[in-house]
Amino acid sequence: MTRLLHLLPQFVHQYFLKTPRKRQRLEPSFAAERLESRCMLTPQLSLSGAGVVVMQGTDQNDVAVISEIGNGRIRASISTGNVEVSRDFNLNGIKSIYFQGENGDDSFRNDTDLPSTAYGGFGDDLLYGGGLADFLYGDQGNDRLLGRGGNDVLHGGSGHDVLRGHNGNDHLIGADGSDQLYGGDGRDILDGNDGSDYLNGENGYDELHGGSGNDRLVDEFDGDWLDVGSGIDKIIKLIPDVINSTPDIQFQNPIATLVEDVDTSNGIVIAEIVIFDDGIGENNLRIVGDDAGLFSINNNHLMLRPGAVLNAQNNGVLDVTVEVDDPALGAGVEDRAMLSVEILRTNSSVQQFGAVGDGVTDDTAALQAAFDAAEGRELFINAGTYLISEPLLIPSNTKIYGAGNNSILQFTWHDQSEGREFHLGNRDRSDETTGDSNIELRDFALYGGFTGDPYGVAYHDVTHGIFFRRVENVLVTGVTIGKTSGFGIANNGLINGTFTNNTIENVGRDGITSFPLVFENDSSYPTYPLQGLVISNNRLSNLGDDAIAVHAGTQYGVNFNYAPHDITIENNTIIGRVTEHQDAQGRGIVLTGVRDATISGNNIRNTVSTGILIQASYNWGVDSSVEAIRSRDVLVTNNTLLGIGSAQGLDRVKIGIQVKGADRVTLISNTVRDTADRGIDVRNATQIKVDSSDVSGSQGKSGIVVSGGNEYDVRNATITDNEVQHWNDKGLFLYNVVNSFVDGNSVN
């Protein structure tokens, strides 16, 4: 507890201040260059080639947490509402963490000893640093920044912010607004800048700069250097009082998870117990909670007791609370800190269940037994080739991973004349079930029993590689898929699926294709939507049909109201055909009846048909001439399309980018070269923008066509700043367009 000794007006402050020291700016060497702000529909999580974990938020309220989970691994998660993306990484090779909050009231927490750079963006944000040096920037809004361990730089940005350095030699910058800056321990620099600020260096020899505005500077530690700046300022000299203050308690560097077979013979440090107090009175600690008997306190550390037995099935979460009590302050507890530790089931491998993996033995039964036992835990596919004669079913809450392309699932049948319609899928997929959730597949190879050639025009005879039906929260990464007669990956009813860094090649039909599960002509049918889909950084080549497709309808389903939405397709490499085949068909990327979608940064070349198609969906079983759901709110940007329609195959439309039956579509900064027909074609669309695109070498009559027809119009079209190099009839052609704006285009 402290009390005011005296207040010094600004005009006498020079008599009390020491000679100014040279100011040293603390700028972390790791601070990442700020990424360009992107309006993402779903949160993104990735690892850059430079070893930086990148957490990209949305315009909503994002919650990002990164923590150590033991065994040399960390877990990063970022969520927005009911959409969550989570990944585990090996600490080896991770250099730092980067968070970009965008709009919304965001929260970022670094519970590791990795340095981090975090930008809150617009909104009232809460940013926590980690155990080493951090750079936290609140941006606009009333933000709270806590540096915690290490020599941190905290910049509040505009707004009324609260900055706390805690441990280390920190640099706190208030910027605009009336801010509160607390240095904590160490030799800190506090810059109030504009606004009426409150600066308190707390412990250590600190340097306080009030800046402009009517500031209050607290000289709490003898030896602080104070610079009040301009404005009517006050210096507050604090001396210790004899009043006993209330202690505060918190955990630092807590462990969030433990594997059930971890060695507990010597006990395990769960967290450091930190008490903030004035040193007067006593601080008595007590452990309470359902699992208090498993814990002890040793030298200000919360410990798991030596020999503690952990069982994930019987007690999957340990809850513990540490209370602090100062008897001199009367009866009752002054403060408490609560912690939950998740107990993970012991990982197992398929060979523990009898799988051989010699390329000769039928391992179907052993693998299915391993999959069934893996529910709620992780399962490792040992290196080897596993022959499989029946579909494998994956239960909920299961992570299956292998040794990359050295772990091969080799299925023996090629289509439905010999087996089922899929090779690998979720277990509770029937219409009578509620479906599955939380399935993760990574780092193995899957091959069907097909040749890998195009299957041709077929709807019901093929077998897909991976087929999810009625599933929520899926991650597929690092998986190689080939020689399936059907799709590499099929999704029929999916909420929140991420498919990233996979290789799909030599498949008979599509690469990755997704549908909602809707039959509106049957009121008793349980509908399952398609939403929250991310397809990124995949390589798809030598495909029999479309590379990536998202459709609102199927051949037999009736769907007027359930458009797939929140779709992101970015940074994929698509090579339609590597080898020639007369039955090949297919486009690069297709959206039919899709809402709120982004197609960005993809490289598409050598397809049989159109490169990117955005159009309405139709109910083929009802009336194929009537639009069922129009596509809407689609951004197509920074894609490169080369040689579209140049591959041999069936007779198909061969346009670079085509939009028809869609509203509010933006095509910006795309490169379209050497297409077999028109470069960009827009029909039957409203509120269309084609901007800053490069179209050259197309073989059709026109480079860019925006055209209405006898039964439809194009309305509100903006065609600006495009470069068209075209040698046929017209470089840029507009016909029957209602309300157009054309400007700044270069046509050769």
Coordinates of N, CA and C in Angstrom, one line a residue, residues 327-506:
P327 N -3.7 -13.8 7.1 CA -4.5 -13.8 8.3 C -4.6 -12.4 8.9
A328 N -3.6 -11.5 8.7 CA -3.7 -10.2 9.3 C -4.9 -9.3 8.7
L329 N -5.4 -9.7 7.5 CA -6.4 -9.0 6.9 C -7.8 -9.5 7.3
G330 N -7.9 -10.5 8.2 CA -9.2 -11.0 8.6 C -9.5 -12.3 8.0
A331 N -10.7 -12.8 8.3 CA -11.1 -14.1 7.8 C -11.3 -14.1 6.3
G332 N -11.2 -15.2 5.7 CA -11.5 -15.3 4.2 C -10.2 -15.3 3.4
V333 N -10.4 -15.7 2.2 CA -9.3 -15.8 1.2 C -9.2 -14.5 0.4
E334 N -8.0 -14.0 0.3 CA -7.8 -12.7 -0.4 C -7.8 -12.9 -2.0
D335 N -7.3 -14.0 -2.5 CA -7.3 -14.2 -3.9 C -7.1 -15.6 -4.2
R336 N -7.4 -16.0 -5.5 CA -7.2 -17.4 -5.9 C -6.8 -17.5 -7.4
A337 N -6.1 -18.5 -7.8 CA -5.8 -18.8 -9.2 C -6.2 -20.2 -9.5
M338 N -6.9 -20.3 -10.7 CA -7.4 -21.6 -11.1 C -6.7 -22.1 -12.4
L339 N -6.6 -23.4 -12.5 CA -5.9 -24.0 -13.6 C -6.5 -25.3 -13.9
S340 N -6.6 -25.6 -15.2 CA -7.0 -26.9 -15.7 C -5.9 -27.5 -16.6
V341 N -5.6 -28.8 -16.3 CA -4.6 -29.5 -17.1 C -5.3 -30.7 -17.8
E342 N -5.3 -30.7 -19.1 CA -5.9 -31.8 -19.9 C -5.0 -33.0 -20.0
I343 N -5.5 -34.1 -19.7 CA -4.7 -35.4 -19.8 C -5.0 -36.1 -21.1
L344 N -4.0 -36.3 -21.9 CA -4.1 -36.9 -23.2 C -3.9 -38.4 -23.1
R345 N -4.7 -39.1 -23.9 CA -4.5 -40.6 -23.9 C -3.2 -40.9 -24.6
T346 N -2.6 -42.0 -24.2 CA -1.3 -42.4 -24.7 C -1.4 -42.7 -26.2
N347 N -0.5 -42.2 -27.0 CA -0.6 -42.5 -28.4 C -0.2 -44.0 -28.7
S348 N -0.7 -44.5 -29.8 CA -0.3 -45.9 -30.1 C 0.0 -45.9 -31.6
S349 N 0.4 -47.1 -32.1 CA 0.7 -47.3 -33.5 C -0.1 -48.4 -34.0
V350 N -0.2 -48.4 -35.4 CA -1.0 -49.5 -36.0 C -0.4 -50.9 -35.8
Q351 N 0.9 -50.9 -35.8 CA 1.6 -52.2 -35.6 C 1.4 -52.8 -34.2
Q352 N 1.0 -52.0 -33.2 CA 0.7 -52.6 -31.9 C -0.6 -53.4 -32.0
F353 N -1.4 -53.2 -33.1 CA -2.6 -53.9 -33.2 C -2.5 -55.0 -34.3
G354 N -1.3 -55.3 -34.7 CA -1.1 -56.5 -35.6 C -0.9 -56.1 -37.0
A355 N -1.0 -54.8 -37.4 CA -0.7 -54.5 -38.8 C 0.7 -54.8 -39.2
V356 N 1.0 -55.3 -40.4 CA 2.3 -55.7 -40.8 C 3.0 -54.7 -41.6
G357 N 2.3 -54.2 -42.7 CA 2.8 -53.2 -43.6 C 3.9 -53.7 -44.5
D358 N 3.8 -55.0 -44.9 CA 4.8 -55.6 -45.8 C 4.4 -55.5 -47.3
G359 N 3.3 -55.0 -47.6 CA 2.8 -54.9 -49.0 C 2.2 -56.2 -49.5
V360 N 2.2 -57.2 -48.6 CA 1.6 -58.5 -49.0 C 0.4 -58.9 -48.1
T361 N 0.6 -58.7 -46.9 CA -0.5 -59.1 -45.9 C -1.7 -58.2 -46.0
D362 N -2.9 -58.7 -45.9 CA -4.1 -57.9 -45.8 C -4.2 -57.4 -44.4
D363 N -4.0 -56.1 -44.2 CA -4.0 -55.4 -42.9 C -5.3 -54.8 -42.5
T364 N -6.4 -55.0 -43.3 CA -7.6 -54.3 -43.0 C -8.1 -54.5 -41.6
A365 N -8.2 -55.7 -41.1 CA -8.8 -55.9 -39.7 C -7.9 -55.2 -38.7
A366 N -6.6 -55.4 -38.8 CA -5.7 -54.8 -37.8 C -5.8 -53.2 -37.8
L367 N -5.9 -52.7 -39.0 CA -6.0 -51.2 -39.1 C -7.3 -50.7 -38.5
Q368 N -8.4 -51.4 -38.8 CA -9.7 -50.9 -38.3 C -9.7 -51.0 -36.8
A369 N -9.1 -52.1 -36.2 CA -9.1 -52.2 -34.8 C -8.2 -51.1 -34.2
A370 N -7.2 -50.7 -34.8 CA -6.3 -49.6 -34.4 C -7.1 -48.3 -34.4
F371 N -7.9 -48.1 -35.5 CA -8.7 -46.8 -35.7 C -9.7 -46.8 -34.6
D372 N -10.4 -47.9 -34.3 CA -11.4 -47.9 -33.3 C -10.9 -47.5 -31.9
A373 N -9.7 -48.1 -31.6 CA -9.1 -47.8 -30.3 C -8.5 -46.4 -30.2
A374 N -8.3 -45.7 -31.3 CA -7.7 -44.4 -31.3 C -8.6 -43.3 -31.0
E375 N -9.9 -43.6 -30.8 CA -10.9 -42.5 -30.5 C -10.4 -41.7 -29.2
G376 N -10.3 -40.4 -29.4 CA -9.8 -39.6 -28.3 C -8.3 -39.5 -28.1
R377 N -7.6 -40.0 -29.0 CA -6.1 -40.0 -28.9 C -5.5 -39.9 -30.3
E378 N -4.2 -40.0 -30.4 CA -3.4 -40.0 -31.6 C -3.0 -41.4 -32.0
L379 N -3.0 -41.7 -33.3 CA -2.6 -43.0 -33.8 C -1.5 -42.8 -34.9
F380 N -0.4 -43.6 -34.7 CA 0.7 -43.5 -35.7 C 0.7 -44.6 -36.7
I381 N 0.8 -44.3 -37.9 CA 0.9 -45.3 -39.0 C 2.4 -45.5 -39.2
N382 N 3.0 -46.6 -38.8 CA 4.4 -46.9 -39.0 C 4.7 -46.9 -40.5
A383 N 6.0 -46.7 -40.8 CA 6.4 -46.8 -42.2 C 6.2 -48.2 -42.7
G384 N 5.7 -48.3 -43.9 CA 5.4 -49.5 -44.5 C 4.3 -49.4 -45.5
T385 N 3.9 -50.5 -46.3 CA 2.8 -50.5 -47.2 C 1.8 -51.4 -46.7
Y386 N 0.6 -50.9 -46.4 CA -0.5 -51.7 -45.8 C -1.6 -52.0 -46.8
L387 N -1.8 -53.2 -47.2 CA -2.8 -53.6 -48.1 C -4.2 -53.6 -47.4
I388 N -5.2 -53.0 -48.1 CA -6.5 -52.8 -47.4 C -7.6 -53.2 -48.4
S389 N -8.5 -54.1 -48.0 CA -9.5 -54.6 -48.9 C -10.9 -54.1 -48.6
E390 N -11.1 -53.3 -47.5 CA -12.4 -52.7 -47.2 C -12.2 -51.3 -46.7
P391 N -13.2 -50.5 -46.8 CA -13.0 -49.1 -46.3 C -12.6 -49.0 -44.8
L392 N -11.8 -48.1 -44.5 CA -11.4 -47.8 -43.1 C -12.3 -46.6 -42.6
L393 N -12.8 -46.8 -41.4 CA -13.7 -45.8 -40.7 C -13.0 -45.2 -39.5
I394 N -13.0 -43.8 -39.5 CA -12.3 -43.1 -38.4 C -13.4 -42.5 -37.5
P395 N -13.2 -42.7 -36.2 CA -14.1 -42.2 -35.2 C -13.8 -40.7 -34.9
S396 N -14.7 -40.1 -34.2 CA -14.6 -38.7 -33.7 C -13.4 -38.6 -32.8
N397 N -12.9 -37.3 -32.7 CA -11.8 -37.0 -31.7 C -10.6 -37.9 -31.9
T398 N -10.2 -38.0 -33.2 CA -9.0 -38.9 -33.5 C -8.0 -38.1 -34.4
K399 N -6.7 -38.3 -34.1 CA -5.7 -37.8 -34.9 C -4.9 -39.0 -35.5
I400 N -4.7 -39.1 -36.8 CA -4.0 -40.1 -37.4 C -2.8 -39.5 -38.2
Y401 N -1.6 -40.0 -37.9 CA -0.5 -39.4 -38.6 C 0.5 -40.5 -39.0
G402 N 1.3 -40.2 -39.9 CA 2.3 -41.2 -40.4 C 3.7 -40.6 -40.6
A403 N 4.5 -41.4 -41.3 CA 5.9 -41.0 -41.5 C 6.0 -40.5 -42.9
G404 N 5.1 -39.6 -43.3 CA 5.1 -39.0 -44.7 C 4.8 -40.1 -45.7
N405 N 5.4 -40.0 -46.9 CA 5.2 -40.9 -47.9 C 5.7 -42.3 -47.7
N406 N 6.4 -42.5 -46.6 CA 6.9 -43.8 -46.2 C 5.8 -44.7 -45.5
S407 N 4.7 -44.0 -45.1 CA 3.5 -44.7 -44.6 C 2.4 -44.7 -45.7
I408 N 2.2 -45.9 -46.3 CA 1.3 -46.0 -47.4 C 0.1 -46.9 -47.1
L409 N -1.1 -46.3 -47.3 CA -2.3 -47.1 -47.3 C -2.7 -47.5 -48.7
Q410 N -2.5 -48.8 -49.1 CA -2.7 -49.2 -50.4 C -4.1 -50.0 -50.5
F411 N -5.1 -49.4 -51.1 CA -6.4 -50.0 -51.2 C -6.4 -50.9 -52.5
T412 N -7.1 -52.0 -52.4 CA -7.0 -53.0 -53.5 C -8.0 -52.9 -54.6
W413 N -9.1 -52.1 -54.4 CA -10.2 -52.1 -55.4 C -10.2 -50.8 -56.1
H414 N -10.7 -50.7 -57.4 CA -10.6 -49.5 -58.2 C -11.9 -48.8 -58.3
D415 N -13.1 -49.4 -58.3 CA -14.3 -48.7 -58.4 C -15.4 -49.5 -57.7
Q416 N -16.7 -49.1 -57.8 CA -17.8 -49.8 -57.1 C -18.2 -51.1 -57.7
S417 N -17.6 -51.5 -58.9 CA -17.8 -52.8 -59.4 C -17.0 -53.9 -58.5
E418 N -16.1 -53.4 -57.8 CA -15.2 -54.3 -56.9 C -15.3 -54.0 -55.4
G419 N -15.8 -52.8 -55.1 CA -15.8 -52.4 -53.6 C -16.7 -51.2 -53.4
R420 N -16.5 -50.6 -52.2 CA -17.4 -49.5 -51.7 C -17.0 -48.2 -52.5
E421 N -17.8 -47.1 -52.1 CA -17.6 -45.9 -52.8 C -16.5 -45.0 -52.3
F422 N -15.8 -45.4 -51.2 CA -14.7 -44.7 -50.7 C -13.7 -45.6 -50.0
H423 N -12.5 -45.1 -49.9 CA -11.4 -45.9 -49.2 C -11.3 -45.6 -47.7
L424 N -11.3 -44.3 -47.4 CA -11.1 -43.8 -46.0 C -12.1 -42.8 -45.7
G425 N -12.9 -42.9 -44.6 CA -13.9 -42.0 -44.3 C -14.3 -42.0 -42.8
N426 N -15.1 -41.1 -42.4 CA -15.6 -41.0 -41.0 C -16.6 -42.1 -40.7
R427 N -16.7 -42.5 -39.4 CA -17.4 -43.7 -39.0 C -18.9 -43.4 -39.0
D428 N -19.4 -42.4 -38.3 CA -20.8 -42.1 -38.1 C -21.3 -41.2 -39.2
R429 N -21.5 -41.8 -40.4 CA -21.8 -41.1 -41.6 C -23.2 -41.3 -42.1
S430 N -23.9 -42.2 -41.5 CA -25.3 -42.5 -42.1 C -26.3 -41.4 -41.7
D431 N -27.4 -41.4 -42.4 CA -28.5 -40.4 -42.1 C -29.1 -40.6 -40.8
E432 N -28.9 -41.7 -40.1 CA -29.5 -41.9 -38.8 C -28.6 -41.4 -37.7
T433 N -27.4 -40.9 -38.0 CA -26.5 -40.5 -37.0 C -26.4 -38.9 -37.0
T434 N -25.7 -38.4 -36.0 CA -25.5 -37.0 -36.0 C -24.1 -36.6 -36.6
G435 N -23.4 -37.6 -37.0 CA -22.1 -37.3 -37.7 C -20.9 -37.4 -36.7
D436 N -19.8 -37.0 -37.2 CA -18.5 -37.1 -36.4 C -17.9 -35.7 -36.3
S437 N -16.9 -35.5 -35.5 CA -16.3 -34.2 -35.3 C -14.8 -34.5 -34.8
N438 N -14.0 -33.4 -35.1 CA -12.6 -33.4 -34.6 C -11.8 -34.6 -35.1
I439 N -11.6 -34.6 -36.4 CA -10.8 -35.6 -37.1 C -9.6 -34.9 -37.7
E440 N -8.4 -35.4 -37.5 CA -7.2 -34.9 -38.1 C -6.4 -36.0 -38.8
L441 N -6.0 -35.8 -40.0 CA -5.2 -36.7 -40.8 C -4.0 -36.0 -41.3
R442 N -2.8 -36.6 -41.1 CA -1.6 -35.9 -41.5 C -0.5 -36.9 -41.9
D443 N 0.3 -36.5 -42.9 CA 1.6 -37.1 -43.2 C 1.5 -38.6 -43.4
F444 N 0.7 -39.0 -44.4 CA 0.8 -40.4 -44.9 C 0.4 -40.3 -46.4
A445 N 0.4 -41.5 -47.1 CA 0.0 -41.6 -48.5 C -1.1 -42.6 -48.6
L446 N -2.0 -42.3 -49.5 CA -3.2 -43.2 -49.8 C -3.3 -43.4 -51.3
Y447 N -3.3 -44.7 -51.7 CA -3.5 -45.0 -53.1 C -4.6 -46.0 -53.3
G448 N -5.4 -45.7 -54.4 CA -6.4 -46.7 -54.7 C -5.9 -47.7 -55.7
G449 N -6.8 -48.6 -56.1 CA -6.4 -49.7 -57.0 C -6.6 -49.4 -58.5
F450 N -6.7 -48.1 -58.8 CA -7.0 -47.7 -60.2 C -5.7 -47.3 -60.9
T451 N -5.8 -47.1 -62.2 CA -4.6 -46.8 -63.1 C -4.2 -45.4 -62.9
G452 N -5.1 -44.5 -62.5 CA -4.7 -43.1 -62.4 C -5.1 -42.3 -63.6
D453 N -5.6 -43.0 -64.7 CA -6.1 -42.3 -65.9 C -7.5 -41.7 -65.6
P454 N -7.9 -40.7 -66.5 CA -9.2 -40.2 -66.3 C -10.3 -41.2 -66.4
Y455 N -11.3 -41.2 -65.6 CA -12.3 -42.2 -65.5 C -13.4 -41.9 -66.6
G456 N -13.5 -40.7 -67.1 CA -14.5 -40.3 -68.0 C -15.8 -39.8 -67.3
V457 N -16.8 -39.7 -68.1 CA -18.1 -39.2 -67.6 C -18.8 -40.3 -66.8
A458 N -18.7 -40.3 -65.5 CA -19.3 -41.3 -64.6 C -19.7 -40.6 -63.3
Y459 N -20.9 -41.0 -62.8 CA -21.4 -40.3 -61.6 C -21.5 -41.3 -60.4
H460 N -21.7 -42.5 -60.6 CA -22.0 -43.4 -59.5 C -21.1 -44.6 -59.4
D461 N -20.2 -44.8 -60.2 CA -19.4 -46.0 -60.3 C -18.0 -45.9 -59.6
V462 N -17.6 -44.7 -59.2 CA -16.2 -44.4 -58.8 C -16.1 -44.6 -57.3
T463 N -14.8 -44.7 -56.9 CA -14.4 -44.8 -55.5 C -13.5 -43.6 -55.1
H464 N -13.9 -42.9 -54.1 CA -13.1 -41.7 -53.7 C -12.0 -42.1 -52.7
G465 N -11.0 -41.3 -52.6 CA -9.9 -41.6 -51.7 C -10.3 -41.4 -50.2
I466 N -10.5 -40.1 -49.9 CA -11.0 -39.7 -48.5 C -12.4 -39.1 -48.7
F467 N -13.4 -39.6 -47.9 CA -14.8 -39.2 -48.1 C -15.3 -38.9 -46.7
F468 N -15.5 -37.6 -46.4 CA -16.2 -37.1 -45.2 C -17.6 -36.8 -45.4
R469 N -18.5 -37.4 -44.6 CA -19.9 -37.2 -44.7 C -20.5 -36.9 -43.3
R470 N -21.1 -35.7 -43.1 CA -21.6 -35.3 -41.8 C -20.5 -35.1 -40.8
V471 N -19.6 -34.2 -41.0 CA -18.4 -34.1 -40.2 C -18.2 -32.6 -39.8
E472 N -17.8 -32.3 -38.6 CA -17.4 -31.0 -38.2 C -16.0 -31.0 -37.6
N473 N -15.2 -29.9 -38.0 CA -13.9 -29.8 -37.6 C -12.9 -30.9 -38.1
V474 N -12.4 -30.6 -39.3 CA -11.6 -31.6 -40.0 C -10.3 -30.9 -40.4
L475 N -9.2 -31.5 -40.2 CA -7.9 -31.1 -40.8 C -7.2 -32.2 -41.5
V476 N -6.9 -32.0 -42.8 CA -6.1 -32.9 -43.6 C -4.9 -32.2 -44.1
T477 N -3.7 -32.6 -43.7 CA -2.5 -31.9 -44.1 C -1.4 -32.9 -44.3
G478 N -0.5 -32.6 -45.3 CA 0.6 -33.5 -45.6 C 0.3 -34.8 -46.1
V479 N -0.9 -35.0 -46.7 CA -1.3 -36.3 -47.2 C -1.2 -36.4 -48.7
T480 N -0.6 -37.5 -49.3 CA -0.5 -37.7 -50.7 C -1.6 -38.7 -51.1
I481 N -2.4 -38.4 -52.2 CA -3.5 -39.2 -52.6 C -3.3 -39.5 -54.1
G482 N -3.4 -40.7 -54.6 CA -3.3 -41.0 -56.0 C -4.0 -42.3 -56.4
K483 N -4.3 -42.4 -57.7 CA -4.8 -43.7 -58.3 C -6.2 -44.1 -57.7
T484 N -7.0 -43.1 -57.5 CA -8.4 -43.3 -57.1 C -9.2 -43.1 -58.4
S485 N -10.3 -43.9 -58.6 CA -11.1 -43.7 -59.7 C -12.0 -42.5 -59.6
G486 N -12.3 -42.1 -58.3 CA -13.2 -41.0 -58.1 C -12.4 -39.8 -57.6
F487 N -12.9 -39.0 -56.7 CA -12.3 -37.8 -56.2 C -11.1 -38.2 -55.3
G488 N -10.1 -37.3 -55.2 CA -9.1 -37.5 -54.2 C -9.7 -37.3 -52.8
I489 N -10.4 -36.2 -52.6 CA -11.1 -35.9 -51.4 C -12.5 -35.5 -51.7
A490 N -13.5 -36.1 -51.1 CA -14.9 -35.7 -51.2 C -15.5 -35.3 -49.9
N491 N -16.2 -34.2 -49.9 CA -16.9 -33.8 -48.7 C -18.4 -33.6 -49.0
N492 N -19.2 -34.3 -48.2 CA -20.7 -34.2 -48.4 C -21.3 -33.8 -47.0
G493 N -21.5 -32.5 -46.8 CA -21.9 -32.1 -45.4 C -20.7 -31.9 -44.5
L494 N -20.2 -30.7 -44.4 CA -19.0 -30.4 -43.7 C -19.0 -29.0 -43.1
I495 N -18.6 -28.9 -41.8 CA -18.5 -27.6 -41.1 C -17.1 -27.5 -40.6
N496 N -16.4 -26.5 -41.0 CA -15.1 -26.2 -40.6 C -14.1 -27.3 -41.0
G497 N -13.7 -27.2 -42.2 CA -12.7 -28.2 -42.7 C -11.5 -27.4 -43.3
T498 N -10.3 -27.9 -43.0 CA -9.1 -27.3 -43.5 C -8.3 -28.4 -44.2
F499 N -8.0 -28.1 -45.5 CA -7.2 -29.1 -46.3 C -6.0 -28.3 -46.9
T500 N -4.8 -28.6 -46.4 CA -3.7 -27.8 -46.7 C -2.4 -28.6 -46.8
N501 N -1.6 -28.2 -47.8 CA -0.3 -28.9 -48.0 C -0.4 -30.3 -48.3
N502 N -1.4 -30.7 -49.1 CA -1.6 -32.1 -49.6 C -1.2 -32.1 -51.1
T503 N -0.9 -33.4 -51.5 CA -0.6 -33.6 -52.9 C -1.6 -34.6 -53.5
I504 N -2.3 -34.2 -54.5 CA -3.3 -35.1 -55.1 C -3.0 -35.2 -56.6
E505 N -2.7 -36.4 -57.1 CA -2.3 -36.5 -58.5 C -2.7 -37.9 -59.0
N506 N -2.9 -37.9 -60.4 CA -3.3 -39.1 -61.0 C -4.6 -39.8 -60.4

